[in-house]
Amino acid sequence: MYSERKSLPSMSHNMMHSDPNLSSSTVTDEDYAARNSSFSAFDPSRMSGEGSPMMMSPWNQTTPFNKSPWSQHFDENPPQNLPQNGLISSLVREEGHIYSLAAFRDLLYTGSDSKNIRVWKNMKEFSAFKSNSGLVKAIIISGEKIFTGHQDGKVRVWKIHPKNPNVHKRAGTLPTFMDIFKCSIKPRNYVEVKRKRTAIWIKHIDAISSLSMDQQAGLLYSASWDRTFKVWRMENSKCLESVKAHDDAVNSVVATVNGMVFTGSADGTVKVWTREIAGKVTKHTLIDTLLKQECAVTSLAVSGSGSVVYCGSSDGLVNFWEREKELCHGGTLKGHKLAVLCLAAAGNLVFSGSADKTICVWRREGMVHTCLSVLTGHTGPVKCLAVEEDRESTAGDQKWVVYSGSLDKSVKVWSVSELAPDLHQMAMMQQHYSTSSEGNVSWDSIPSAKY
């Protein structure tokens, strides 16, 4: 299931591109770092290379204050000695497609096209809060603050009530109203956008596609279909920089602890940026382009050590690069029939979710990646992934809890081990339970191992 090669593949798949013929202008402001920015005009119905039309959903105006339509499906009598990788629980609702997930401590945050953010604890609903507009395309958490990226181009900030942890209050919006006002009164802060429209450079004018964070530097990164990524200081919500990064929608941004930032775009490229901070000025400089292809780059992930970068594409492939002195192409992982829509890395594992409704679990050993298992059970494209360490992990068996959100309106929870599954035991158990009428175990949800 894997193929190692040093040269990048030549892709011939077609994709939908937005108009790359944009103009840019330079702005300067004593209150804001001077940046060159350009945008495509905001169009709520625009399809980006992030996915196909099935990625987009009709708006749903339900309220989080009604009784939650989520329900849990547990196996009350699970078989003993389950394979190491398997389904723990399935959280199903009829509220909206799941576009974003974030796991933090004991909490799971889920975002959907209903504009609601639900909070789960021990796989039971714990809290809910709602944004005024814009489906929730990205969620990231820092301490007591939750940042959500939306279809309407805004990043919203939420805080947990200090005395009541299941109450979440809106703490602001990026950019802030005051910063918009200050920036808008100075003509040089406007940049030209499509069809001779102008907009201030601190605002995204198309959907937020991805959020990332450099905790050590106190910076938040937002990527958008407007072809830019922006840099925010979390402490005071200031927009420090807007970078015209790509010729089409930016679908993913990942910031690493050493000041490196990776962006992937519908224009088929993966770019590497380095951050320089001089006084109050923050500047990102392009230092490398890892990939150029015709099909869209849909997702990125970086290993915890920052030594491996993974890139998912609309052709179903996952390319990866390994760092020694510099990033070198390590190979291509072939495990999906349709577009890879999301990636997550944890320990020695990397997870890829796809429009083919499956999740591939890959284990890295040196230069070699092995597909340990394929998690099946979703009935729609897998749109987002989140991973946290399993408390039952031991030194000899590192385990992870994996959350997968899908356009089938469900979230599934998986237990995944870094150990390879026992193929003989798995085959015997599958054969036994597939012919047994006892219990309600669905072996379609238990992974098969493919290499």
C-alpha positions in Angstrom: 0.0 0.0 0.0 3.0 2.3 -0.1 5.4 3.3 -2.7 8.7 4.9 -2.1 10.1 7.3 -4.7 12.4 10.3 -4.8 10.9 12.2 -7.7 7.5 13.8 -7.5 4.7 12.2 -9.5 3.3 14.0 -12.6 -0.4 14.5 -12.0 -2.9 14.9 -14.8 -6.1 15.3 -12.8 -8.2 18.3 -13.5 -9.6 20.6 -10.8 -11.6 23.7 -10.4 -9.4 26.9 -10.2 -10.4 30.4 -9.3 -9.2 33.3 -11.3 -5.5 33.8 -10.6 -5.3 37.2 -12.3 -5.4 39.4 -9.2 -3.6 42.6 -8.6 -1.9 43.6 -5.4 -0.9 46.8 -3.7 1.4 47.6 -0.9 0.0 49.2 2.3 1.8 50.8 5.2 0.5 51.8 8.6 2.2 52.6 11.9 -0.4 50.5 13.6 0.0 47.5 11.4 2.9 45.8 9.7 3.1 46.7 6.0 2.1 43.8 3.8 1.3 42.9 0.2 -2.1 41.3 0.1 -4.5 40.3 -2.7 -7.8 38.5 -2.6 -10.4 36.9 -4.8 -13.9 38.4 -4.3 -16.0 36.8 -1.7 -18.6 34.5 -3.1 -20.5 32.2 -0.6 -21.4 29.8 -3.4 -17.8 29.4 -4.6 -16.4 25.9 -4.9 -12.7 25.8 -4.0 -10.2 23.0 -4.6 -10.8 21.9 -1.0 -13.4 19.4 -2.3 -16.2 18.7 -4.6 -19.8 20.0 -4.5 -20.6 17.4 -1.9 -18.4 19.4 0.5 -20.9 22.2 0.5 -24.1 21.9 2.5 -27.4 23.9 2.7 -27.6 26.2 5.7 -29.4 24.8 8.7 -30.8 27.3 11.2 -31.3 24.9 14.2 -30.5 26.2 17.7 -28.2 24.6 20.3 -30.7 25.4 23.0 -33.1 22.8 22.0 -32.7 19.2 23.1 -29.7 17.9 21.3 -30.4 15.5 18.4 -27.1 13.7 19.0 -27.4 10.1 20.0 -24.8 7.5 20.9 -24.5 4.0 19.5 -22.6 1.7 21.8 -22.2 -2.1 21.7 -23.6 -3.2 25.1 -22.0 -6.6 24.8 -18.7 -6.0 23.0 -16.7 -9.1 22.1 -13.6 -9.8 24.1 -10.1 -9.5 22.8 -11.0 -7.0 20.1 -8.4 -6.2 17.4 -6.1 -3.4 18.5 -7.8 -0.9 16.2 -11.5 -0.6 16.4 -14.6 1.6 16.9 -15.4 2.8 20.4 -18.5 4.9 19.8 -20.5 6.6 17.1 -22.1 10.0 17.8 -24.9 10.6 15.3 -27.1 13.7 14.8 -29.3 15.2 12.1 -28.1 18.7 12.7 -25.5 19.2 10.0 -22.4 17.9 8.3 -19.3 17.8 10.6 -16.6 20.1 9.2 -14.2 20.5 12.2 -13.0 18.8 15.4 -10.7 19.7 18.3 -9.8 17.5 21.2 -8.5 19.2 24.4 -8.0 17.5 27.7 -11.3 15.6 28.4 -13.3 17.7 25.9 -14.2 17.2 22.2 -15.4 20.3 20.3 -17.4 19.7 17.0 -18.3 22.2 14.4 -20.8 21.9 11.6 -22.8 23.7 9.0 -25.5 24.4 11.5 -23.3 27.2 13.0 -23.4 25.3 16.3 -20.3 24.3 18.3 -21.0 21.3 20.5 -18.8 20.2 23.4 -18.6 16.6 24.5 -17.1 15.1 27.6 -16.8 11.3 28.1 -18.7 11.0 24.8 -21.8 12.7 26.3 -22.9 16.2 25.4 -21.5 18.7 27.9 -22.2 22.1 26.4 -23.2 24.0 23.2 -22.8 27.5 21.8 -23.7 29.1 18.6 -22.1 31.6 16.2 -24.3 34.2 14.4 -23.3 33.2 10.9 -20.8 31.1 9.0 -20.5 27.3 9.2 -17.7 26.2 11.4 -14.8 25.1 9.2 -12.0 25.0 11.8 -11.5 24.8 15.6 -8.4 25.3 17.7 -7.9 25.6 21.4 -5.4 27.5 23.5 -5.9 27.3 27.3 -9.3 28.8 28.2 -9.8 30.3 24.7 -11.4 28.5 21.7 -10.9 29.9 18.2 -13.3 29.0 15.4 -12.9 29.8 11.7 -16.0 30.3 9.7 -17.4 30.3 6.1 -18.0 34.0 6.4 -14.3 34.7 6.7 -14.3 35.6 10.4 -12.3 34.0 13.3 -14.4 34.0 16.5 -13.0 33.8 20.0 -14.8 32.1 22.9 -13.9 31.8 26.5 -14.9 29.2 29.1 -16.8 30.7 32.1 -14.4 30.6 35.1 -17.1 29.4 37.5 -19.2 27.3 35.1 -17.1 25.2 32.7 -20.1 24.2 30.5 -20.8 27.9 29.7 -18.9 29.4 26.8 -19.1 33.2 26.1 -18.1 35.0 22.9 -14.9 37.0 23.7 -14.4 38.7 20.4 -13.9 38.4 16.7 -10.7 38.6 14.6 -10.1 41.3 13.5 -11.7 43.3 16.3 -14.3 46.1 15.5 -11.9 48.7 16.7 -9.0 47.5 14.5 -11.3 47.4 11.5 -12.3 51.0 12.3 -8.8 52.3 12.7 -7.6 50.5 9.6 -10.5 51.6 7.4 -10.1 55.3 7.9 -6.7 55.3 6.1 -6.8 54.7 2.4 -3.4 53.1 2.2 -4.7 50.1 4.2 -7.0 49.1 1.4 -5.9 46.5 -1.2 -7.5 45.9 -4.6 -9.5 42.8 -5.0 -11.3 41.1 -7.9 -13.4 43.4 -10.2 -11.8 46.6 -8.9 -13.2 46.1 -5.4 -11.1 47.0 -2.4 -10.9 45.7 1.1 -8.8 46.4 4.2 -5.9 44.0 4.4 -6.6 42.7 7.9 -9.9 41.1 6.9 -10.4 37.8 5.2 -12.9 38.2 2.4 -13.6 34.5 1.7 -14.0 31.4 3.9 -11.6 30.4 6.6 -10.3 27.0 5.7 -7.8 26.2 8.4 -6.3 27.4 11.7 -3.0 26.7 13.3 -1.1 27.9 16.3 2.4 28.5 17.5 1.9 28.4 21.3 5.5 29.3 22.1 5.3 32.5 20.0 1.7 33.3 20.9 0.6 33.4 17.3 -2.5 32.2 15.5 -2.5 31.5 11.8 -5.6 31.6 9.6 -5.8 30.3 6.0 -8.5 31.3 3.6 -10.0 30.7 0.2 -9.0 34.3 -0.5 -5.5 33.0 -1.2 -3.9 34.4 1.9 -2.9 33.4 5.3 -2.9 35.9 8.2 -0.9 36.1 11.4 -2.6 37.2 14.7 -1.1 37.9 18.1 -3.4 36.0 20.4 -2.6 38.2 23.4 -4.3 41.3 21.9 -6.0 40.0 18.8 -3.9 42.2 16.4 -3.4 41.1 12.8 0.4 41.3 12.4 0.6 40.3 8.7 -1.3 39.2 5.7 0.6 37.0 3.2 -0.5 36.6 -0.4 0.5 32.9 -0.4 -1.0 31.2 -3.4 -2.7 31.6 -6.8 -5.9 29.8 -5.5 -7.6 28.9 -2.3 -5.3 28.1 0.7 -6.8 24.9 2.1 -4.4 24.2 5.0 -1.8 26.0 7.1 0.4 24.4 9.7 2.8 26.3 12.0 5.7 24.5 13.7 7.6 25.4 16.8 10.8 26.4 15.0 9.1 29.3 13.2 8.4 27.3 10.0 5.0 27.5 8.4 3.6 25.2 5.7 0.7 26.1 3.4 -1.2 23.9 0.9 -3.4 25.2 -1.8 -6.0 24.4 -4.5 -3.3 25.6 -6.9 -1.5 22.3 -6.4 1.5 23.6 -4.4 2.9 23.2 -0.9 5.0 26.1 0.3 7.4 26.6 3.2 7.7 29.9 5.0 10.0 31.1 7.7 9.1 33.7 10.3 11.2 36.7 11.3 10.3 39.0 14.1 12.1 42.4 14.3 10.6 44.6 17.1 6.9 45.0 16.3 7.2 43.7 12.7 6.5 40.1 11.9 7.4 39.0 8.4 7.1 35.6 6.7 9.4 34.8 3.8 8.9 32.0 1.2 11.9 29.7 1.3 10.8 26.6 -0.6 8.0 25.1 -2.7 7.8 21.4 -1.9 5.2 20.3 -4.5 3.8 21.5 -7.8 1.0 19.5 -9.3 -2.3 19.9 -11.2 -4.6 18.5 -8.5 -5.5 20.4 -5.4 -3.6 20.1 -2.1 -6.4 19.6 0.4 -4.7 19.0 3.8 -1.3 19.1 5.6 0.0 17.6 8.8 3.4 17.7 10.5 4.8 15.1 12.9 5.2 16.1 16.5 9.0 16.5 16.1 8.5 18.5 12.9 10.7 16.0 11.1 8.1 14.8 8.6 5.5 16.8 6.6 2.5 15.1 5.1 0.4 16.4 2.2 -3.0 15.1 1.1 -4.3 15.7 -2.4 -7.5 15.5 -4.3 -6.1 12.5 -6.3 -6.2 10.3 -3.2 -2.4 10.4 -2.6 -0.4 11.4 0.5 3.1 12.8 -0.2 5.6 13.2 2.5 8.9 14.9 3.1 11.5 14.1 5.7 13.9 16.6 7.3 17.6 15.8 7.8 19.5 19.0 6.9 16.6 20.0 4.6 13.2 18.6 3.6 13.5 15.8 1.0 10.7 14.0 -0.7 10.4 10.6 1.0 7.6 8.9 -0.9 3.9 8.6 -1.6 1.3 6.7 0.4 -1.4 5.1 -1.7 -4.4 4.0 0.3 -7.4 5.9 -0.9 -9.6 5.7 -4.0 -10.8 9.3 -3.7 -9.6 12.7 -2.4 -7.8 12.9 0.9 -9.7 15.5 2.8 -7.9 15.5 6.2 -4.7 14.4 7.9 -3.5 14.1 11.5 -0.2 12.9 13.0 0.5 11.5 16.4 3.5 9.5 17.7 4.7 7.2 14.9 1.3 7.2 13.2 -0.3 9.4 10.6 -4.1 9.2 9.8 -5.6 10.1 6.4 -9.4 10.7 6.0 -10.9 10.5 2.6 -13.9 11.2 0.4 -14.0 7.4 0.0 -15.4 7.3 3.5 -12.4 5.5 5.1 -9.5 6.4 7.4 -6.1 4.8 6.7 -3.8 4.3 9.7 -0.1 4.5 8.7 2.9 3.7 10.9 6.3 5.2 10.1 9.5 3.3 10.8 12.4 5.1 9.3 11.8 5.8 5.7 9.1 3.1 5.4 5.3 3.7 6.0 3.1 0.7 6.6 -0.7 0.8 6.5 -1.7 -0.9 9.7 -5.5 -0.8 9.1 -8.3 0.9 7.3 -11.1 2.2 9.6 -14.5 1.9 7.9 -18.0 2.7 9.1 -18.7 6.3 7.9 -21.3 6.6 5.2 -20.1 9.9 3.9 -16.7 11.6 3.2 -14.4 11.9 6.2 -13.9 15.7 6.5 -11.9 16.2 9.8 -9.7 14.3 12.3 -8.5 14.9 15.8 -6.2 12.6 17.9 -5.3 12.5 21.6 -3.3 10.0 23.6 -5.2 7.1 25.2 -4.9 7.0 29.0 -4.6 3.2 28.8 -1.4 3.4 26.8 1.6 1.5 28.1 5.3 1.6 27.3 4.9 -1.5 25.2 1.6 -0.5 23.5 1.1 3.2 22.6 -2.6 3.8 22.0 -4.4 6.8 20.6 -8.1 7.9 20.6 -9.0 9.1 17.1 -12.1 11.3 16.4 -13.4 11.4 12.8 -16.0 13.9 11.6 -17.9 13.2 8.4 -20.4 14.6 6.0 -22.7 11.7 7.1 -23.5 14.0 10.1 -21.7 11.8 12.6 -18.5 11.7 14.7 -16.9 8.3 15.3 -14.4 7.5 18.0 -11.7 4.9 17.5 -9.1 3.2 19.6 -5.8 2.8 17.6 -2.7 1.1 18.7 0.8 1.6 17.2 1.2 -2.2 17.3 0.4 -4.1 14.1 -2.8 -6.1 14.4 -2.8 -9.9 14.7 -4.1 -10.8 11.2 -5.0 -14.4 12.0 -6.9 -13.4 15.2 -8.7 -10.7 13.3 -9.8 -13.0 10.5 -11.0 -15.6 12.9 -13.0 -13.1 14.9 -14.5 -11.5 11.8 -15.6 -14.9 10.5 -17.1 -15.9 13.8 -19.1 -12.7 14.5 -20.2 -12.2 10.9 -22.1 -15.5 11.1 -23.3 -15.0 14.7 -26.8 -13.6 15.4 -25.9 -12.7 19.0 -25.1 -9.1 19.9 -25.2 -6.1 17.6 -21.6 -5.8 16.6 -21.1 -4.4 13.1 -17.8 -5.8 11.8 -18.0 -3.3 9.0 -16.7 -0.8 11.6 -13.7 -3.0 12.5 -10.7 -2.3 10.4 -9.0 -4.8 8.1 -5.3 -4.6 7.8 -3.8 -3.9 4.4 -0.2 -3.5 3.5 
